[in-house]
JSON list of C-alpha atoms in Angstrom, two decimals:
[
{"chain": "A", "resi": 1, "resn": "MET", "atom": "CA", "xyz": [-37.69, -44.08, -59.62]},
{"chain": "A", "resi": 2, "resn": "LEU", "atom": "CA", "xyz": [-40.63, -46.01, -60.99]},
{"chain": "A", "resi": 3, "resn": "ASP", "atom": "CA", "xyz": [-40.82, -46.46, -64.74]},
{"chain": "A", "resi": 4, "resn": "SER", "atom": "CA", "xyz": [-43.57, -44.27, -66.18]},
{"chain": "A", "resi": 5, "resn": "THR", "atom": "CA", "xyz": [-45.27, -47.30, -67.71]},
{"chain": "A", "resi": 6, "resn": "THR", "atom": "CA", "xyz": [-45.44, -49.22, -64.45]},
{"chain": "A", "resi": 7, "resn": "PRO", "atom": "CA", "xyz": [-49.00, -49.25, -63.08]},
{"chain": "A", "resi": 8, "resn": "THR", "atom": "CA", "xyz": [-49.34, -47.68, -59.66]},
{"chain": "A", "resi": 9, "resn": "ALA", "atom": "CA", "xyz": [-52.15, -47.91, -57.16]},
{"chain": "A", "resi": 10, "resn": "SER", "atom": "CA", "xyz": [-53.53, -44.61, -58.41]},
{"chain": "A", "resi": 11, "resn": "ASP", "atom": "CA", "xyz": [-53.63, -45.94, -62.00]},
{"chain": "A", "resi": 12, "resn": "ARG", "atom": "CA", "xyz": [-55.81, -48.89, -61.15]},
{"chain": "A", "resi": 13, "resn": "PRO", "atom": "CA", "xyz": [-59.58, -48.34, -61.10]},
{"chain": "A", "resi": 14, "resn": "ALA", "atom": "CA", "xyz": [-61.08, -48.36, -57.64]},
{"chain": "A", "resi": 15, "resn": "PRO", "atom": "CA", "xyz": [-63.25, -51.39, -56.88]},
{"chain": "A", "resi": 16, "resn": "PRO", "atom": "CA", "xyz": [-66.98, -50.67, -57.17]},
{"chain": "A", "resi": 17, "resn": "SER", "atom": "CA", "xyz": [-68.64, -49.44, -54.02]},
{"chain": "A", "resi": 18, "resn": "LEU", "atom": "CA", "xyz": [-71.46, -51.33, -52.31]},
{"chain": "A", "resi": 19, "resn": "ARG", "atom": "CA", "xyz": [-73.95, -48.91, -53.84]},
{"chain": "A", "resi": 20, "resn": "GLU", "atom": "CA", "xyz": [-72.53, -49.46, -57.33]},
{"chain": "A", "resi": 21, "resn": "ARG", "atom": "CA", "xyz": [-72.63, -53.23, -56.88]},
{"chain": "A", "resi": 22, "resn": "LYS", "atom": "CA", "xyz": [-76.26, -53.10, -55.76]},
{"chain": "A", "resi": 23, "resn": "LYS", "atom": "CA", "xyz": [-77.17, -50.95, -58.76]},
{"chain": "A", "resi": 24, "resn": "ALA", "atom": "CA", "xyz": [-75.46, -53.41, -61.09]},
{"chain": "A", "resi": 25, "resn": "GLN", "atom": "CA", "xyz": [-77.32, -56.31, -59.46]},
{"chain": "A", "resi": 26, "resn": "THR", "atom": "CA", "xyz": [-80.66, -54.53, -59.82]},
{"chain": "A", "resi": 27, "resn": "ARG", "atom": "CA", "xyz": [-79.98, -53.73, -63.47]},
{"chain": "A", "resi": 28, "resn": "ALA", "atom": "CA", "xyz": [-78.95, -57.33, -64.15]},
{"chain": "A", "resi": 29, "resn": "ALA", "atom": "CA", "xyz": [-82.14, -58.64, -62.52]},
{"chain": "A", "resi": 30, "resn": "ILE", "atom": "CA", "xyz": [-84.32, -56.31, -64.59]},
{"chain": "A", "resi": 31, "resn": "VAL", "atom": "CA", "xyz": [-82.58, -57.40, -67.80]},
{"chain": "A", "resi": 32, "resn": "ALA", "atom": "CA", "xyz": [-82.81, -61.12, -66.98]},
{"chain": "A", "resi": 33, "resn": "ILE", "atom": "CA", "xyz": [-86.52, -60.97, -66.11]},
{"chain": "A", "resi": 34, "resn": "GLY", "atom": "CA", "xyz": [-87.31, -58.71, -69.06]},
{"chain": "A", "resi": 35, "resn": "LEU", "atom": "CA", "xyz": [-85.61, -61.03, -71.53]},
{"chain": "A", "resi": 36, "resn": "ASP", "atom": "CA", "xyz": [-87.27, -64.13, -70.09]},
{"chain": "A", "resi": 37, "resn": "LEU", "atom": "CA", "xyz": [-90.74, -62.59, -70.23]},
{"chain": "A", "resi": 38, "resn": "CYS", "atom": "CA", "xyz": [-90.38, -61.02, -73.67]},
{"chain": "A", "resi": 39, "resn": "ASP", "atom": "CA", "xyz": [-88.90, -64.22, -75.08]},
{"chain": "A", "resi": 40, "resn": "THR", "atom": "CA", "xyz": [-91.66, -66.47, -73.72]},
{"chain": "A", "resi": 41, "resn": "GLN", "atom": "CA", "xyz": [-94.81, -64.36, -73.97]},
{"chain": "A", "resi": 42, "resn": "GLY", "atom": "CA", "xyz": [-93.84, -61.76, -76.58]},
{"chain": "A", "resi": 43, "resn": "PHE", "atom": "CA", "xyz": [-92.50, -58.22, -76.37]},
{"chain": "A", "resi": 44, "resn": "ASP", "atom": "CA", "xyz": [-95.84, -56.46, -76.85]},
{"chain": "A", "resi": 45, "resn": "ALA", "atom": "CA", "xyz": [-97.57, -58.70, -74.30]},
{"chain": "A", "resi": 46, "resn": "THR", "atom": "CA", "xyz": [-94.96, -57.96, -71.64]},
{"chain": "A", "resi": 47, "resn": "THR", "atom": "CA", "xyz": [-95.48, -54.92, -69.44]},
{"chain": "A", "resi": 48, "resn": "VAL", "atom": "CA", "xyz": [-93.05, -52.89, -67.37]},
{"chain": "A", "resi": 49, "resn": "GLU", "atom": "CA", "xyz": [-95.18, -53.80, -64.34]},
{"chain": "A", "resi": 50, "resn": "GLN", "atom": "CA", "xyz": [-94.59, -57.51, -64.98]},
{"chain": "A", "resi": 51, "resn": "ILE", "atom": "CA", "xyz": [-90.86, -56.97, -65.33]},
{"chain": "A", "resi": 52, "resn": "ALA", "atom": "CA", "xyz": [-90.79, -54.91, -62.14]},
{"chain": "A", "resi": 53, "resn": "ALA", "atom": "CA", "xyz": [-92.68, -57.57, -60.21]},
{"chain": "A", "resi": 54, "resn": "GLY", "atom": "CA", "xyz": [-90.35, -60.30, -61.43]},
{"chain": "A", "resi": 55, "resn": "ALA", "atom": "CA", "xyz": [-87.27, -58.28, -60.48]},
{"chain": "A", "resi": 56, "resn": "ASP", "atom": "CA", "xyz": [-88.81, -57.31, -57.12]},
{"chain": "A", "resi": 57, "resn": "VAL", "atom": "CA", "xyz": [-88.58, -53.58, -57.81]},
{"chain": "A", "resi": 58, "resn": "SER", "atom": "CA", "xyz": [-91.08, -50.84, -58.61]},
{"chain": "A", "resi": 59, "resn": "PRO", "atom": "CA", "xyz": [-92.01, -49.84, -62.18]},
{"chain": "A", "resi": 60, "resn": "ARG", "atom": "CA", "xyz": [-90.48, -46.47, -61.39]},
{"chain": "A", "resi": 61, "resn": "THR", "atom": "CA", "xyz": [-87.16, -48.17, -60.64]},
{"chain": "A", "resi": 62, "resn": "VAL", "atom": "CA", "xyz": [-87.30, -50.00, -63.97]},
{"chain": "A", "resi": 63, "resn": "ASN", "atom": "CA", "xyz": [-87.89, -46.69, -65.76]},
{"chain": "A", "resi": 64, "resn": "ARG", "atom": "CA", "xyz": [-85.02, -45.12, -63.88]},
{"chain": "A", "resi": 65, "resn": "TYR", "atom": "CA", "xyz": [-82.64, -47.74, -65.26]},
{"chain": "A", "resi": 66, "resn": "PHE", "atom": "CA", "xyz": [-84.14, -47.96, -68.76]},
{"chain": "A", "resi": 67, "resn": "ALA", "atom": "CA", "xyz": [-85.97, -45.19, -70.61]},
{"chain": "A", "resi": 68, "resn": "LEU", "atom": "CA", "xyz": [-87.74, -47.65, -72.92]},
{"chain": "A", "resi": 69, "resn": "LYS", "atom": "CA", "xyz": [-88.81, -51.27, -72.64]},
{"chain": "A", "resi": 70, "resn": "GLU", "atom": "CA", "xyz": [-86.83, -51.92, -75.81]},
{"chain": "A", "resi": 71, "resn": "ASP", "atom": "CA", "xyz": [-83.67, -50.84, -73.99]},
{"chain": "A", "resi": 72, "resn": "ILE", "atom": "CA", "xyz": [-84.07, -53.67, -71.48]},
{"chain": "A", "resi": 73, "resn": "VAL", "atom": "CA", "xyz": [-84.09, -56.23, -74.28]},
{"chain": "A", "resi": 74, "resn": "LEU", "atom": "CA", "xyz": [-81.11, -54.65, -76.02]},
{"chain": "A", "resi": 75, "resn": "ALA", "atom": "CA", "xyz": [-78.97, -54.22, -72.89]},
{"chain": "A", "resi": 76, "resn": "PRO", "atom": "CA", "xyz": [-76.78, -57.29, -73.63]},
{"chain": "A", "resi": 77, "resn": "ILE", "atom": "CA", "xyz": [-75.86, -55.88, -77.05]},
{"chain": "A", "resi": 78, "resn": "ASP", "atom": "CA", "xyz": [-75.06, -52.48, -75.56]},
{"chain": "A", "resi": 79, "resn": "ASP", "atom": "CA", "xyz": [-72.88, -53.97, -72.82]},
{"chain": "A", "resi": 80, "resn": "PHE", "atom": "CA", "xyz": [-71.09, -56.31, -75.20]},
{"chain": "A", "resi": 81, "resn": "GLY", "atom": "CA", "xyz": [-70.35, -53.55, -77.71]},
{"chain": "A", "resi": 82, "resn": "HIS", "atom": "CA", "xyz": [-68.70, -51.36, -75.10]},
{"chain": "A", "resi": 83, "resn": "ALA", "atom": "CA", "xyz": [-66.65, -54.30, -73.82]},
{"chain": "A", "resi": 84, "resn": "VAL", "atom": "CA", "xyz": [-65.38, -55.02, -77.35]},
{"chain": "A", "resi": 85, "resn": "ALA", "atom": "CA", "xyz": [-64.34, -51.38, -77.79]},
{"chain": "A", "resi": 86, "resn": "VAL", "atom": "CA", "xyz": [-62.33, -51.56, -74.55]},
{"chain": "A", "resi": 87, "resn": "ALA", "atom": "CA", "xyz": [-60.73, -54.88, -75.54]},
{"chain": "A", "resi": 88, "resn": "LEU", "atom": "CA", "xyz": [-59.84, -53.49, -78.97]},
{"chain": "A", "resi": 89, "resn": "ARG", "atom": "CA", "xyz": [-57.44, -51.02, -77.36]},
{"chain": "A", "resi": 90, "resn": "GLY", "atom": "CA", "xyz": [-55.26, -53.89, -76.17]},
{"chain": "A", "resi": 91, "resn": "GLN", "atom": "CA", "xyz": [-55.03, -55.68, -79.53]},
{"chain": "A", "resi": 92, "resn": "PRO", "atom": "CA", "xyz": [-51.69, -55.74, -81.41]},
{"chain": "A", "resi": 93, "resn": "ASP", "atom": "CA", "xyz": [-51.25, -52.99, -83.99]},
{"chain": "A", "resi": 94, "resn": "THR", "atom": "CA", "xyz": [-50.65, -55.02, -87.16]},
{"chain": "A", "resi": 95, "resn": "GLY", "atom": "CA", "xyz": [-52.59, -52.91, -89.63]},
{"chain": "A", "resi": 96, "resn": "ASN", "atom": "CA", "xyz": [-55.25, -55.62, -89.94]},
{"chain": "A", "resi": 97, "resn": "GLU", "atom": "CA", "xyz": [-58.15, -54.01, -88.09]},
{"chain": "A", "resi": 98, "resn": "LEU", "atom": "CA", "xyz": [-60.62, -56.79, -88.89]},
{"chain": "A", "resi": 99, "resn": "ARG", "atom": "CA", "xyz": [-58.29, -59.24, -87.21]},
{"chain": "A", "resi": 100, "resn": "ALA", "atom": "CA", "xyz": [-57.97, -56.84, -84.27]},
{"chain": "A", "resi": 101, "resn": "LEU", "atom": "CA", "xyz": [-61.76, -56.69, -83.95]},
{"chain": "A", "resi": 102, "resn": "CYS", "atom": "CA", "xyz": [-61.91, -60.46, -84.19]},
{"chain": "A", "resi": 103, "resn": "GLY", "atom": "CA", "xyz": [-59.39, -60.77, -81.36]},
{"chain": "A", "resi": 104, "resn": "ALA", "atom": "CA", "xyz": [-61.23, -58.23, -79.21]},
{"chain": "A", "resi": 105, "resn": "TYR", "atom": "CA", "xyz": [-64.56, -59.97, -79.78]},
{"chain": "A", "resi": 106, "resn": "LEU", "atom": "CA", "xyz": [-63.19, -63.40, -78.87]},
{"chain": "A", "resi": 107, "resn": "GLN", "atom": "CA", "xyz": [-61.46, -61.97, -75.81]},
{"chain": "A", "resi": 108, "resn": "VAL", "atom": "CA", "xyz": [-64.76, -60.58, -74.52]},
{"chain": "A", "resi": 109, "resn": "VAL", "atom": "CA", "xyz": [-66.59, -63.84, -75.26]},
{"chain": "A", "resi": 110, "resn": "GLU", "atom": "CA", "xyz": [-64.03, -65.79, -73.25]},
{"chain": "A", "resi": 111, "resn": "SER", "atom": "CA", "xyz": [-64.01, -63.35, -70.33]},
{"chain": "A", "resi": 112, "resn": "GLU", "atom": "CA", "xyz": [-67.82, -63.27, -70.21]},
{"chain": "A", "resi": 113, "resn": "ALA", "atom": "CA", "xyz": [-67.96, -67.05, -70.22]},
{"chain": "A", "resi": 114, "resn": "ASP", "atom": "CA", "xyz": [-65.46, -67.21, -67.37]},
{"chain": "A", "resi": 115, "resn": "ALA", "atom": "CA", "xyz": [-67.47, -64.71, -65.35]},
{"chain": "A", "resi": 116, "resn": "ASP", "atom": "CA", "xyz": [-71.04, -65.74, -66.09]},
{"chain": "A", "resi": 117, "resn": "GLY", "atom": "CA", "xyz": [-71.03, -69.21, -67.58]},
{"chain": "A", "resi": 118, "resn": "LEU", "atom": "CA", "xyz": [-73.72, -69.62, -70.24]},
{"chain": "A", "resi": 119, "resn": "ARG", "atom": "CA", "xyz": [-75.72, -66.55, -69.21]},
{"chain": "A", "resi": 120, "resn": "PHE", "atom": "CA", "xyz": [-74.08, -64.21, -71.71]},
{"chain": "A", "resi": 121, "resn": "LEU", "atom": "CA", "xyz": [-74.79, -66.48, -74.69]},
{"chain": "A", "resi": 122, "resn": "HIS", "atom": "CA", "xyz": [-78.30, -67.31, -73.50]},
{"chain": "A", "resi": 123, "resn": "GLN", "atom": "CA", "xyz": [-79.22, -63.64, -73.15]},
{"chain": "A", "resi": 124, "resn": "PHE", "atom": "CA", "xyz": [-77.61, -62.70, -76.45]},
{"chain": "A", "resi": 125, "resn": "LEU", "atom": "CA", "xyz": [-79.69, -65.32, -78.28]},
{"chain": "A", "resi": 126, "resn": "GLN", "atom": "CA", "xyz": [-82.82, -64.20, -76.42]},
{"chain": "A", "resi": 127, "resn": "THR", "atom": "CA", "xyz": [-82.22, -60.67, -77.67]},
{"chain": "A", "resi": 128, "resn": "GLN", "atom": "CA", "xyz": [-81.81, -61.89, -81.24]},
{"chain": "A", "resi": 129, "resn": "ARG", "atom": "CA", "xyz": [-85.10, -63.84, -81.12]},
{"chain": "A", "resi": 130, "resn": "ILE", "atom": "CA", "xyz": [-87.03, -60.91, -79.65]},
{"chain": "A", "resi": 131, "resn": "MET", "atom": "CA", "xyz": [-85.58, -58.55, -82.25]},
{"chain": "A", "resi": 132, "resn": "ARG", "atom": "CA", "xyz": [-86.80, -60.74, -85.09]},
{"chain": "A", "resi": 133, "resn": "ALA", "atom": "CA", "xyz": [-90.29, -60.99, -83.59]},
{"chain": "A", "resi": 134, "resn": "SER", "atom": "CA", "xyz": [-90.75, -57.29, -82.77]},
{"chain": "A", "resi": 135, "resn": "GLN", "atom": "CA", "xyz": [-90.51, -54.41, -85.22]},
{"chain": "A", "resi": 136, "resn": "ALA", "atom": "CA", "xyz": [-90.23, -51.95, -82.32]},
{"chain": "A", "resi": 137, "resn": "VAL", "atom": "CA", "xyz": [-87.20, -53.72, -80.87]},
{"chain": "A", "resi": 138, "resn": "ASN", "atom": "CA", "xyz": [-85.63, -54.13, -84.30]},
{"chain": "A", "resi": 139, "resn": "ALA", "atom": "CA", "xyz": [-86.01, -50.41, -85.01]},
{"chain": "A", "resi": 140, "resn": "ARG", "atom": "CA", "xyz": [-84.48, -49.51, -81.66]},
{"chain": "A", "resi": 141, "resn": "ALA", "atom": "CA", "xyz": [-81.66, -51.97, -82.36]},
{"chain": "A", "resi": 142, "resn": "LEU", "atom": "CA", "xyz": [-80.63, -49.86, -85.36]},
{"chain": "A", "resi": 143, "resn": "GLU", "atom": "CA", "xyz": [-80.10, -46.93, -83.01]},
{"chain": "A", "resi": 144, "resn": "TYR", "atom": "CA", "xyz": [-78.13, -49.19, -80.67]},
{"chain": "A", "resi": 145, "resn": "ALA", "atom": "CA", "xyz": [-75.95, -50.32, -83.55]},
{"chain": "A", "resi": 146, "resn": "GLU", "atom": "CA", "xyz": [-75.01, -46.70, -84.19]},
{"chain": "A", "resi": 147, "resn": "LYS", "atom": "CA", "xyz": [-74.33, -46.17, -80.48]},
{"chain": "A", "resi": 148, "resn": "LYS", "atom": "CA", "xyz": [-72.19, -49.30, -80.29]},
{"chain": "A", "resi": 149, "resn": "ASN", "atom": "CA", "xyz": [-70.31, -48.30, -83.42]},
{"chain": "A", "resi": 150, "resn": "VAL", "atom": "CA", "xyz": [-69.43, -44.93, -81.90]},
{"chain": "A", "resi": 151, "resn": "ALA", "atom": "CA", "xyz": [-67.24, -46.55, -79.24]},
{"chain": "A", "resi": 152, "resn": "VAL", "atom": "CA", "xyz": [-65.72, -49.02, -81.70]},
{"chain": "A", "resi": 153, "resn": "CYS", "atom": "CA", "xyz": [-65.17, -46.36, -84.38]},
{"chain": "A", "resi": 154, "resn": "GLU", "atom": "CA", "xyz": [-63.44, -44.05, -81.93]},
{"chain": "A", "resi": 155, "resn": "GLU", "atom": "CA", "xyz": [-60.94, -46.76, -81.05]},
{"chain": "A", "resi": 156, "resn": "LEU", "atom": "CA", "xyz": [-60.53, -47.81, -84.70]},
{"chain": "A", "resi": 157, "resn": "ALA", "atom": "CA", "xyz": [-59.86, -44.19, -85.63]},
{"chain": "A", "resi": 158, "resn": "ARG", "atom": "CA", "xyz": [-57.18, -43.92, -82.94]},
{"chain": "A", "resi": 159, "resn": "ARG", "atom": "CA", "xyz": [-55.53, -47.10, -84.22]},
{"chain": "A", "resi": 160, "resn": "MET", "atom": "CA", "xyz": [-55.75, -46.00, -87.85]},
{"chain": "A", "resi": 161, "resn": "GLY", "atom": "CA", "xyz": [-54.59, -42.45, -87.20]},
{"chain": "A", "resi": 162, "resn": "THR", "atom": "CA", "xyz": [-57.72, -40.78, -88.51]},
{"chain": "A", "resi": 163, "resn": "THR", "atom": "CA", "xyz": [-61.15, -39.62, -87.37]},
{"chain": "A", "resi": 164, "resn": "PRO", "atom": "CA", "xyz": [-64.23, -41.70, -86.45]},
{"chain": "A", "resi": 165, "resn": "ASP", "atom": "CA", "xyz": [-66.16, -40.37, -89.44]},
{"chain": "A", "resi": 166, "resn": "ASP", "atom": "CA", "xyz": [-63.51, -41.52, -91.92]},
{"chain": "A", "resi": 167, "resn": "PHE", "atom": "CA", "xyz": [-65.00, -43.79, -94.59]},
{"chain": "A", "resi": 168, "resn": "LEU", "atom": "CA", "xyz": [-62.49, -46.58, -93.98]},
{"chain": "A", "resi": 169, "resn": "VAL", "atom": "CA", "xyz": [-63.26, -46.60, -90.26]},
{"chain": "A", "resi": 170, "resn": "LYS", "atom": "CA", "xyz": [-66.97, -46.93, -90.98]},
{"chain": "A", "resi": 171, "resn": "LEU", "atom": "CA", "xyz": [-66.26, -49.60, -93.59]},
{"chain": "A", "resi": 172, "resn": "VAL", "atom": "CA", "xyz": [-64.29, -51.73, -91.14]},
{"chain": "A", "resi": 173, "resn": "ALA", "atom": "CA", "xyz": [-66.86, -51.32, -88.36]},
{"chain": "A", "resi": 174, "resn": "GLY", "atom": "CA", "xyz": [-69.81, -52.00, -90.64]},
{"chain": "A", "resi": 175, "resn": "THR", "atom": "CA", "xyz": [-68.16, -55.05, -92.19]},
{"chain": "A", "resi": 176, "resn": "TRP", "atom": "CA", "xyz": [-67.38, -56.48, -88.77]},
{"chain": "A", "resi": 177, "resn": "GLN", "atom": "CA", "xyz": [-70.90, -55.84, -87.51]},
{"chain": "A", "resi": 178, "resn": "THR", "atom": "CA", "xyz": [-72.40, -57.72, -90.47]},
{"chain": "A", "resi": 179, "resn": "LEU", "atom": "CA", "xyz": [-69.90, -60.55, -90.09]},
{"chain": "A", "resi": 180, "resn": "CYS", "atom": "CA", "xyz": [-70.80, -60.98, -86.41]},
{"chain": "A", "resi": 181, "resn": "HIS", "atom": "CA", "xyz": [-74.53, -60.90, -87.11]},
{"chain": "A", "resi": 182, "resn": "LEU", "atom": "CA", "xyz": [-74.23, -63.70, -89.67]},
{"chain": "A", "resi": 183, "resn": "ALA", "atom": "CA", "xyz": [-71.89, -65.72, -87.47]},
{"chain": "A", "resi": 184, "resn": "VAL", "atom": "CA", "xyz": [-74.18, -65.57, -84.43]},
{"chain": "A", "resi": 185, "resn": "ALA", "atom": "CA", "xyz": [-77.25, -66.41, -86.53]},
{"chain": "A", "resi": 186, "resn": "ASP", "atom": "CA", "xyz": [-75.42, -69.48, -87.79]},
{"chain": "A", "resi": 187, "resn": "THR", "atom": "CA", "xyz": [-75.03, -70.82, -84.23]},
{"chain": "A", "resi": 188, "resn": "GLU", "atom": "CA", "xyz": [-78.63, -70.51, -83.04]},
{"chain": "A", "resi": 189, "resn": "HIS", "atom": "CA", "xyz": [-79.34, -74.18, -83.67]},
{"chain": "A", "resi": 190, "resn": "VAL", "atom": "CA", "xyz": [-76.52, -75.13, -81.31]},
{"chain": "A", "resi": 191, "resn": "LEU", "atom": "CA", "xyz": [-77.26, -75.40, -77.59]},
{"chain": "A", "resi": 192, "resn": "PRO", "atom": "CA", "xyz": [-73.95, -75.53, -75.69]},
{"chain": "A", "resi": 193, "resn": "THR", "atom": "CA", "xyz": [-74.16, -77.29, -72.34]},
{"chain": "A", "resi": 194, "resn": "SER", "atom": "CA", "xyz": [-71.13, -75.68, -70.70]},
{"chain": "A", "resi": 195, "resn": "PRO", "atom": "CA", "xyz": [-69.25, -72.35, -70.79]},
{"chain": "A", "resi": 196, "resn": "GLU", "atom": "CA", "xyz": [-66.38, -74.11, -72.55]},
{"chain": "A", "resi": 197, "resn": "ALA", "atom": "CA", "xyz": [-68.70, -75.41, -75.27]},
{"chain": "A", "resi": 198, "resn": "ALA", "atom": "CA", "xyz": [-70.27, -71.96, -75.66]},
{"chain": "A", "resi": 199, "resn": "VAL", "atom": "CA", "xyz": [-66.87, -70.36, -76.17]},
{"chain": "A", "resi": 200, "resn": "ARG", "atom": "CA", "xyz": [-65.86, -73.07, -78.64]},
{"chain": "A", "resi": 201, "resn": "VAL", "atom": "CA", "xyz": [-69.05, -72.75, -80.70]},
{"chain": "A", "resi": 202, "resn": "THR", "atom": "CA", "xyz": [-68.86, -68.95, -80.74]},
{"chain": "A", "resi": 203, "resn": "ARG", "atom": "CA", "xyz": [-65.15, -68.92, -81.52]},
{"chain": "A", "resi": 204, "resn": "GLU", "atom": "CA", "xyz": [-65.56, -71.33, -84.43]},
{"chain": "A", "resi": 205, "resn": "ALA", "atom": "CA", "xyz": [-68.49, -69.33, -85.84]},
{"chain": "A", "resi": 206, "resn": "ILE", "atom": "CA", "xyz": [-66.62, -66.01, -85.68]},
{"chain": "A", "resi": 207, "resn": "LEU", "atom": "CA", "xyz": [-63.41, -67.43, -87.15]},
{"chain": "A", "resi": 208, "resn": "ARG", "atom": "CA", "xyz": [-65.36, -69.24, -89.87]},
{"chain": "A", "resi": 209, "resn": "ALA", "atom": "CA", "xyz": [-66.98, -65.94, -90.88]},
{"chain": "A", "resi": 210, "resn": "TYR", "atom": "CA", "xyz": [-63.67, -64.06, -90.67]},
{"chain": "A", "resi": 211, "resn": "HIS", "atom": "CA", "xyz": [-61.85, -66.56, -92.88]},
{"chain": "A", "resi": 212, "resn": "GLY", "atom": "CA", "xyz": [-64.84, -66.80, -95.21]},
{"chain": "A", "resi": 213, "resn": "LEU", "atom": "CA", "xyz": [-64.66, -63.06, -95.81]},
{"chain": "A", "resi": 214, "resn": "ARG", "atom": "CA", "xyz": [-60.94, -63.28, -96.52]},
{"chain": "A", "resi": 215, "resn": "GLN", "atom": "CA", "xyz": [-61.55, -66.14, -98.93]},
{"chain": "A", "resi": 216, "resn": "VAL", "atom": "CA", "xyz": [-64.18, -64.37, -101.02]},
{"chain": "A", "resi": 217, "resn": "CYS", "atom": "CA", "xyz": [-61.96, -61.27, -101.13]},
{"chain": "A", "resi": 218, "resn": "GLY", "atom": "CA", "xyz": [-59.07, -63.34, -102.47]},
{"chain": "A", "resi": 219, "resn": "ALA", "atom": "CA", "xyz": [-56.88, -62.56, -99.45]},
{"chain": "A", "resi": 220, "resn": "PRO", "atom": "CA", "xyz": [-54.19, -65.05, -98.43]},
{"chain": "A", "resi": 221, "resn": "ALA", "atom": "CA", "xyz": [-54.88, -67.38, -95.53]},
{"chain": "A", "resi": 222, "resn": "ASP", "atom": "CA", "xyz": [-54.34, -65.90, -92.08]},
{"chain": "A", "resi": 223, "resn": "ASP", "atom": "CA", "xyz": [-52.34, -68.41, -90.03]},
{"chain": "A", "resi": 224, "resn": "THR", "atom": "CA", "xyz": [-51.72, -66.05, -87.11]},
{"chain": "A", "resi": 225, "resn": "PRO", "atom": "CA", "xyz": [-51.65, -68.08, -83.85]},
{"chain": "A", "resi": 226, "resn": "GLY", "atom": "CA", "xyz": [-55.09, -68.00, -82.31]},
{"chain": "A", "resi": 227, "resn": "PHE", "atom": "CA", "xyz": [-56.80, -67.09, -85.58]},
{"chain": "A", "resi": 228, "resn": "ALA", "atom": "CA", "xyz": [-56.54, -70.34, -87.53]},
{"chain": "A", "resi": 229, "resn": "ALA", "atom": "CA", "xyz": [-59.58, -71.30, -89.56]},
{"chain": "A", "resi": 230, "resn": "PRO", "atom": "CA", "xyz": [-61.78, -73.93, -87.88]},
{"chain": "A", "resi": 231, "resn": "ALA", "atom": "CA", "xyz": [-62.19, -77.34, -89.45]},
{"chain": "A", "resi": 232, "resn": "ALA", "atom": "CA", "xyz": [-64.81, -77.57, -92.19]},
{"chain": "A", "resi": 233, "resn": "ARG", "atom": "CA", "xyz": [-68.22, -78.75, -91.01]}
]
């Protein structure tokens, strides 16, 4: 008899169908063109018609994938947040949920770099620049932050044995969100030339912020393998 924990064929997710792959490709093209246009000519100056033309689809197709133009720009944040929530489920249960979030975040960064090279970092930085230049995108980003936190908070609550609206769950999620924002902003002057360099720069920035928070809180150094503090700059 098979052990109940042994994955079977029925446990594994079915590979995406041709239709699903085509939809994902269309969505990715819309996001890439939308980010390029909004980053170079400005969010307000970019129209849905321009994005549609660049992605070789109709404006109606763009609107079918994204309700608002702001959602196109924020798609990388949305996708990344959901991936982190999924990765968090596989992190060791040590009681240190900030470290677990750190591990999940770095896992997603590494997997994205393996799959897409520098694209993930390039698009993430594009989103950050557009957000700072557009009040409309920045306002919508606040809603996205709440949406992203829902998935993360649900997993944190499961790990912590409580509910997603528990204060401590929100405190951990909010602290991590702020830490990541500051870490990413601190790397914008760096232009990695390879996926490996992108992962290294991002990893060092995240770990520097994580250890910096521990330091100002008076917590002992975290020497867990894989989480060592980067060398001082």
